[in-house]
Short mmCIF file of C-alpha atoms in Angstrom, two decimals:
data_model
loop_
_atom_site.label_atom_id
_atom_site.label_comp_id
_atom_site.label_asym_id
_atom_site.label_seq_id
_atom_site.Cartn_x
_atom_site.Cartn_y
_atom_site.Cartn_z
CA MET B 6 -8.38 12.30 -6.67
CA PRO B 7 -5.73 13.39 -4.87
CA LYS B 8 -2.07 12.25 -4.43
CA VAL B 9 -1.78 11.63 -1.55
CA SER B 10 -4.14 10.08 1.78
CA ILE B 11 -2.99 10.43 5.13
CA LEU B 12 -5.32 8.28 7.32
CA MET B 13 -5.87 8.98 11.10
CA PRO B 14 -7.13 7.13 13.02
CA VAL B 15 -9.00 8.83 16.08
CA TYR B 16 -9.35 7.42 19.62
CA ASN B 17 -10.19 10.03 22.52
CA ALA B 18 -7.61 12.34 20.50
CA GLY B 19 -10.03 15.47 22.06
CA GLN B 20 -6.46 16.81 23.52
CA TYR B 21 -4.52 16.81 20.89
CA LEU B 22 -6.41 16.05 17.66
CA SER B 23 -6.18 18.92 16.82
CA GLN B 24 -2.92 20.12 16.70
CA ALA B 25 -2.56 16.44 14.83
CA ILE B 26 -5.39 18.16 11.98
CA ASP B 27 -3.62 21.89 12.08
CA SER B 28 -0.49 19.52 10.99
CA ILE B 29 -2.13 18.24 8.25
CA ARG B 30 -4.20 21.34 6.83
CA SER B 31 -0.59 23.49 7.08
CA GLN B 32 1.60 21.38 4.79
CA SER B 33 3.31 22.98 2.00
CA PHE B 34 2.09 19.90 -0.39
CA LYS B 35 -2.14 20.80 -1.57
CA ASP B 36 -2.73 17.49 -3.26
CA TRP B 37 -4.01 15.96 0.18
CA GLU B 38 -7.25 14.26 1.94
CA LEU B 39 -7.48 13.37 5.08
CA ILE B 40 -9.85 10.59 6.22
CA LEU B 41 -10.56 10.36 10.02
CA VAL B 42 -12.14 6.88 11.33
CA ASN B 43 -13.68 7.52 14.28
CA ASP B 44 -13.04 4.72 16.63
CA GLY B 45 -16.34 5.49 19.46
CA SER B 46 -14.32 7.91 20.97
CA THR B 47 -16.46 9.34 24.00
CA ASP B 48 -14.69 12.44 24.43
CA ASP B 49 -15.08 15.31 22.04
CA SER B 50 -12.88 14.04 19.26
CA GLU B 51 -16.32 14.07 16.64
CA ALA B 52 -16.37 17.47 18.37
CA ILE B 53 -13.65 18.60 17.21
CA ILE B 54 -13.80 17.24 13.96
CA CYS B 55 -17.40 18.39 12.90
CA SER B 56 -15.25 21.87 13.86
CA TYR B 57 -13.41 21.75 10.44
CA ASN B 58 -15.03 23.54 7.25
CA ASP B 59 -12.37 21.70 4.43
CA ASN B 60 -13.29 19.84 2.01
CA ARG B 61 -10.86 18.38 1.90
CA ILE B 62 -11.21 16.56 5.07
CA TYR B 63 -13.68 13.48 5.73
CA TYR B 64 -15.09 10.98 8.53
CA ALA B 65 -16.00 7.91 9.27
CA LYS B 66 -16.96 6.52 12.34
CA ASN B 67 -17.07 3.30 13.56
CA PRO B 68 -20.24 1.79 15.12
CA VAL B 69 -18.66 1.17 18.30
CA ASN B 70 -15.19 0.86 19.01
CA LEU B 71 -13.48 -1.45 16.92
CA GLY B 72 -9.83 -1.26 17.86
CA LEU B 73 -7.06 0.08 15.96
CA ILE B 74 -6.24 -3.32 13.29
CA LYS B 75 -9.76 -2.84 11.93
CA THR B 76 -10.00 1.11 12.28
CA LEU B 77 -7.14 1.11 9.38
CA ASN B 78 -8.19 -1.76 7.23
CA LYS B 79 -11.29 0.41 7.20
CA GLY B 80 -9.67 3.12 6.85
CA ILE B 81 -7.78 1.77 3.60
CA ASP B 82 -10.81 1.38 1.98
CA LEU B 83 -11.76 5.25 2.02
CA CYS B 84 -8.84 6.50 1.34
CA GLY B 85 -8.31 7.14 -2.65
CA GLY B 86 -4.60 8.35 -3.49
CA GLU B 87 -1.75 6.84 -5.09
CA TYR B 88 -0.27 7.29 -1.83
CA ILE B 89 -1.11 6.74 2.00
CA ALA B 90 0.43 8.29 4.50
CA ARG B 91 -0.02 7.01 8.51
CA MET B 92 -0.63 10.00 10.66
CA ASP B 93 -1.51 9.47 14.49
CA ALA B 94 -3.83 11.38 16.00
CA ASP B 95 -1.85 13.24 18.65
CA ASP B 96 2.06 13.12 16.73
CA ILE B 97 2.45 16.48 14.27
CA SER B 98 3.12 16.19 10.81
CA LEU B 99 6.09 18.70 10.11
CA THR B 100 4.91 21.38 7.11
CA GLU B 101 7.15 19.32 4.53
CA ARG B 102 6.77 15.60 5.56
CA LEU B 103 4.01 15.23 2.23
CA ARG B 104 5.40 16.77 -0.37
CA ILE B 105 9.68 15.38 0.27
CA GLN B 106 7.67 11.83 1.01
CA ALA B 107 5.74 12.34 -2.21
CA ASN B 108 8.81 13.49 -4.00
CA PHE B 109 9.66 10.89 -3.05
CA LEU B 110 7.81 7.54 -3.91
CA ASP B 111 7.76 10.12 -7.61
CA THR B 112 11.22 9.98 -8.57
CA HIS B 113 12.18 6.04 -6.66
CA PRO B 114 9.54 3.92 -8.69
CA GLY B 115 11.04 0.86 -7.18
CA TYR B 116 10.84 1.93 -3.41
CA LEU B 117 7.05 1.30 -1.72
CA MET B 118 7.30 2.81 0.78
CA CYS B 119 9.22 5.41 3.01
CA GLY B 120 9.65 6.72 6.57
CA THR B 121 11.54 9.25 7.96
CA ASN B 122 12.93 10.22 11.74
CA ALA B 123 11.41 12.33 14.10
CA SER B 124 11.60 14.10 17.05
CA VAL B 125 10.23 13.46 20.66
CA ILE B 126 8.04 15.45 22.44
CA ASN B 127 5.32 15.13 25.61
CA ASN B 128 2.33 16.37 26.48
CA LYS B 129 3.11 19.92 26.50
CA GLY B 130 4.81 19.62 23.38
CA GLU B 131 8.11 20.01 24.01
CA ARG B 132 10.77 17.99 22.24
CA THR B 133 12.94 15.85 24.79
CA GLY B 134 14.39 13.98 21.93
CA LYS B 135 15.02 12.51 18.61
CA ILE B 136 14.54 9.32 17.18
CA ARG B 137 16.52 8.88 14.17
CA ASN B 138 16.65 5.39 11.65
CA LEU B 139 18.78 3.00 9.38
CA GLN B 140 17.94 4.59 5.74
CA ASP B 141 19.41 2.14 2.48
CA ASN B 142 17.35 -0.10 0.97
CA ASP B 143 19.85 -3.42 2.24
CA PHE B 144 20.76 -2.51 5.64
CA LEU B 145 16.51 -1.80 6.54
CA GLN B 146 16.42 -5.24 5.19
CA ILE B 147 18.60 -6.87 7.48
CA ASN B 148 17.03 -4.41 10.26
CA LEU B 149 13.89 -5.86 9.83
CA LEU B 150 15.51 -9.42 10.90
CA PHE B 151 15.89 -7.58 14.71
CA SER B 152 13.52 -4.49 15.16
CA PRO B 153 10.86 -2.55 12.99
CA PRO B 154 13.13 0.51 11.46
CA PHE B 155 10.29 2.27 10.89
CA ILE B 156 8.16 4.84 12.82
CA HIS B 157 4.73 2.67 12.50
CA PRO B 158 2.85 7.45 11.71
CA THR B 159 5.41 8.62 9.21
CA VAL B 160 5.30 6.65 6.43
CA MET B 161 3.53 6.55 3.02
CA ILE B 162 3.26 3.57 0.61
CA ARG B 163 1.33 2.57 -2.11
CA ARG B 164 -2.02 2.77 -2.05
CA GLU B 165 -1.59 -0.74 -4.15
CA VAL B 166 1.17 -1.92 -1.72
CA LEU B 167 -1.27 -0.93 1.54
CA GLU B 168 -4.73 -2.54 -0.74
CA LYS B 169 -3.03 -6.38 -1.53
CA ASN B 170 -0.95 -6.34 2.18
CA ARG B 171 -3.50 -6.12 5.89
CA TYR B 172 -3.29 -5.03 9.04
CA ASP B 173 -3.08 -8.63 10.99
CA GLU B 174 -5.32 -8.86 13.39
CA ALA B 175 -3.13 -11.86 14.64
CA TYR B 176 0.17 -9.01 15.41
CA LYS B 177 -2.10 -7.00 17.88
CA HIS B 178 0.22 -4.41 19.13
CA VAL B 179 2.60 -4.89 16.63
CA GLU B 180 0.76 -4.89 13.63
CA ASP B 181 2.99 -2.12 11.77
CA TYR B 182 5.99 -4.36 12.37
CA GLU B 183 4.98 -7.21 10.74
CA LEU B 184 3.53 -4.92 8.01
CA TRP B 185 6.67 -3.58 6.63
CA CYS B 186 8.37 -7.76 7.09
CA ARG B 187 5.71 -8.08 4.37
CA ILE B 188 6.13 -5.19 2.16
CA ALA B 189 9.92 -6.02 1.98
CA LYS B 190 10.06 -8.56 0.60
CA GLN B 191 8.18 -7.44 -2.22
CA GLY B 192 10.29 -4.74 -3.45
CA LYS B 193 12.86 -1.91 -1.88
CA ILE B 194 12.27 0.11 1.81
CA ALA B 195 13.44 3.42 2.46
CA ASN B 196 14.22 5.77 5.66
CA LEU B 197 13.88 9.33 4.32
CA LYS B 198 17.30 11.26 6.84
CA ASP B 199 14.96 14.66 7.07
CA GLU B 200 13.10 15.00 10.35
CA LEU B 201 9.67 15.62 9.10
CA PHE B 202 6.90 14.58 12.70
CA ALA B 203 6.80 15.25 15.51
CA TYR B 204 5.81 11.90 18.04
CA ARG B 205 4.52 11.67 20.88
CA TRP B 206 5.31 9.88 23.48
CA HIS B 207 3.53 9.52 27.03
CA ASP B 208 2.31 6.94 28.67
CA SER B 209 -0.26 6.06 27.45
CA ASN B 210 1.74 5.08 24.03
CA VAL B 211 0.78 1.59 22.84
CA SER B 212 4.41 0.45 23.62
CA VAL B 213 4.44 1.61 27.24
CA LEU B 214 1.48 0.45 27.91
CA ASN B 215 1.23 -3.79 26.16
CA ASN B 216 5.01 -4.02 26.37
CA GLU B 217 4.82 -8.05 27.84
CA ILE B 218 2.89 -8.56 24.30
CA GLN B 219 4.76 -6.87 22.24
CA ASP B 220 7.72 -8.99 22.80
CA ARG B 221 6.09 -11.87 22.56
CA LEU B 222 4.82 -11.23 19.17
CA LYS B 223 7.74 -9.57 18.40
CA ASP B 224 10.10 -12.70 18.86
CA LYS B 225 7.62 -14.63 16.45
CA ILE B 226 8.03 -12.02 13.72
CA ILE B 227 12.48 -12.76 13.87
CA SER B 228 11.88 -16.30 14.07
CA ASP B 229 10.07 -16.66 11.64
CA GLU B 230 12.14 -13.48 9.54
CA LEU B 231 15.55 -16.35 10.77
CA GLY B 232 12.94 -18.92 9.45
CA SER B 233 14.07 -17.08 5.79
CA LEU B 234 18.24 -17.99 6.60
CA ASP B 235 16.63 -21.64 7.53
CA ILE B 236 17.93 -20.52 10.77
CA VAL B 237 15.43 -22.15 13.71
CA PRO B 238 16.79 -20.33 16.97
CA ALA B 239 17.11 -22.23 20.13
CA GLY B 240 16.01 -20.19 23.71
CA GLN B 241 19.83 -18.79 24.19
CA GLU B 242 19.91 -17.91 20.36
CA LEU B 243 17.52 -15.80 20.66
CA TYR B 244 18.67 -13.57 23.45
CA CYS B 245 22.28 -13.51 21.53
CA HIS B 246 19.89 -11.98 18.31
CA LYS B 247 18.08 -9.66 20.56
CA VAL B 248 20.86 -8.38 23.35
CA THR B 249 22.74 -6.06 20.61
CA PHE B 250 19.44 -4.25 20.63
CA ARG B 251 17.86 -4.46 24.59
CA LEU B 252 21.10 -3.34 25.49
CA TYR B 253 19.99 0.22 27.70
CA SER B 254 16.19 -1.42 28.30
CA MET B 255 14.69 0.66 30.65
CA GLY B 256 17.73 3.28 30.73
CA ASN B 257 19.14 0.58 32.50
CA ARG B 258 22.60 -1.30 30.96
CA GLN B 259 22.33 -4.91 30.98
CA GLU B 260 25.01 -6.65 31.92
CA VAL B 261 26.64 -9.56 29.34
CA SER B 262 28.87 -11.75 31.30
CA VAL B 263 32.58 -12.93 29.66
CA SER B 264 30.17 -16.22 28.14
CA GLN B 265 27.41 -14.43 26.89
CA LEU B 266 29.83 -12.29 24.67
CA ASN B 267 30.77 -15.47 23.62
CA ASP B 268 27.44 -17.29 22.60
CA VAL B 269 27.09 -13.62 20.26
CA SER B 270 29.98 -14.10 18.48
CA ALA B 271 29.34 -17.51 18.04
CA TRP B 272 25.50 -16.64 16.29
CA PHE B 273 26.37 -13.46 14.36
CA SER B 274 28.31 -16.33 12.78
CA LYS B 275 26.25 -18.79 12.14
CA LEU B 276 23.91 -16.41 10.58
CA ILE B 277 27.12 -14.78 8.66
CA ARG B 278 27.34 -18.46 7.80
CA LYS B 279 23.64 -19.06 6.66
CA ASN B 280 23.27 -16.03 4.81
CA GLY B 281 25.91 -17.18 2.63
CA GLU B 282 23.96 -20.39 2.06
CA THR B 283 20.62 -18.88 1.22
CA GLY B 284 21.74 -15.09 -0.74
CA ARG B 285 19.17 -13.91 1.32
CA TYR B 286 21.22 -10.38 2.29
CA ASN B 287 23.83 -8.59 1.00
CA GLY B 288 27.06 -10.76 2.31
CA ASP B 289 29.04 -8.08 2.75
CA ASP B 290 25.79 -5.36 4.40
CA LEU B 291 25.46 -8.55 7.12
CA ILE B 292 28.99 -8.17 7.70
CA ALA B 293 29.49 -4.87 7.93
CA PHE B 294 25.24 -4.82 10.09
CA LEU B 295 26.50 -7.10 12.29
CA TRP B 296 30.49 -5.92 12.94
CA ALA B 297 28.32 -2.75 14.43
CA ARG B 298 25.98 -3.85 16.78
CA TRP B 299 29.41 -6.29 18.21
CA ILE B 300 30.77 -3.13 18.58
CA VAL B 301 27.41 -1.22 20.52
CA LEU B 302 28.02 -4.75 22.57
CA CYS B 303 31.75 -3.83 23.12
CA ILE B 304 32.07 -0.28 24.73
CA SER B 305 28.53 -1.27 26.25
CA GLN B 306 30.84 -3.47 28.37
CA LYS B 307 34.03 -2.22 27.89
CA LYS B 308 35.59 -4.68 26.45
CA TYR B 309 37.19 -2.55 23.66
CA MET B 310 40.22 -5.39 22.71
CA ARG B 311 37.45 -7.90 21.28
CA MET B 312 35.53 -4.52 19.19
CA ILE B 313 37.52 -6.32 16.18
CA PRO B 314 35.85 -10.27 16.13
CA PRO B 315 36.06 -13.23 14.70
CA PHE B 316 33.34 -12.61 11.86
CA ALA B 317 35.09 -9.31 11.26
CA SER B 318 35.75 -9.04 7.08
CA LEU B 319 39.24 -6.53 6.06
CA LYS B 320 37.61 -6.32 3.00
CA PRO B 321 37.29 -2.63 2.36
CA SER B 322 34.22 -2.55 0.81
CA VAL B 323 32.51 -4.15 4.65
CA PHE B 324 35.37 -1.72 6.46
CA ILE B 325 33.24 1.01 3.87
CA LYS B 326 29.97 -0.27 5.73
CA LEU B 327 31.40 0.16 8.56
CA LEU B 328 32.61 3.28 8.99
CA LYS B 329 29.07 4.67 8.09
CA LEU B 330 27.48 2.37 10.32
CA ILE B 331 29.66 3.42 13.35
CA LEU B 332 28.90 7.50 11.93
CA PHE B 333 25.14 6.45 11.80
CA LEU B 334 24.85 5.57 15.14
CA LYS B 335 27.66 8.11 16.70
CA ASN B 336 24.99 10.21 15.63
CA LYS B 337 21.87 8.52 16.62
#
């Protein structure tokens, strides 16, 4: 069996599909199989797939459109590789992607999955931006308490893990975030610093079309994660929890009042206190993470004199971690 199975669902992806397939065939790493699952496409996707004569490419076709989650779960059963790499039919994997990710999982047996950094491209394939996520397991575990820190189509996961942890149909449009939270409770997770992927952003992206549904289900995931700290957030507390990740929603800076700033400080203090009681996260890591988010908030509101919050710690171990987080955010 191959080392890596690439799982690629396909639905009316004819415009970009050849580029996606070709990016896999051009990988420097050769021990792979590409699992293409056509979810009832009505365009020329099937003809494009069938035009390839490569015995490493396997084609399955749903009799009707089943939707992404059922298609992904079906595809998992078709994968025979030690690792399963995700890939969408409108994105591009750079040449070294599979080699670098497979090597990481080979040499880090305690890690269950890894993602990568990515460039953002438009419909024409032009670079329009970049996506940078945290790399270290401890910070990623904390990040999951607030927001998904992985680019879904960049991840590579051990097949035995994904077989036991399927995508949950109750979390349509945020099925990846919910899955990462489950996997993270079972072992270590990582993002690689390398930019190994080109992520295509256009008006038909799921996150563009289903923003309201996503927000509601993300709130549920966040509330469930807060449960591990024995916290049931009230309405204002949930706002305080999310605000530093939504300061520039839709490109517009969100205004945060002085009283709301005080509420956020109190909320972060509560998270630190509850973590001290439950031991869910490394204490220094959590303080540094929340302090970095607080600095982002203060800078956005031009409250520079408030950047040392009541919950801050000047322990050298915290301060070193804080500096690393600030450097990451500066380069993000």
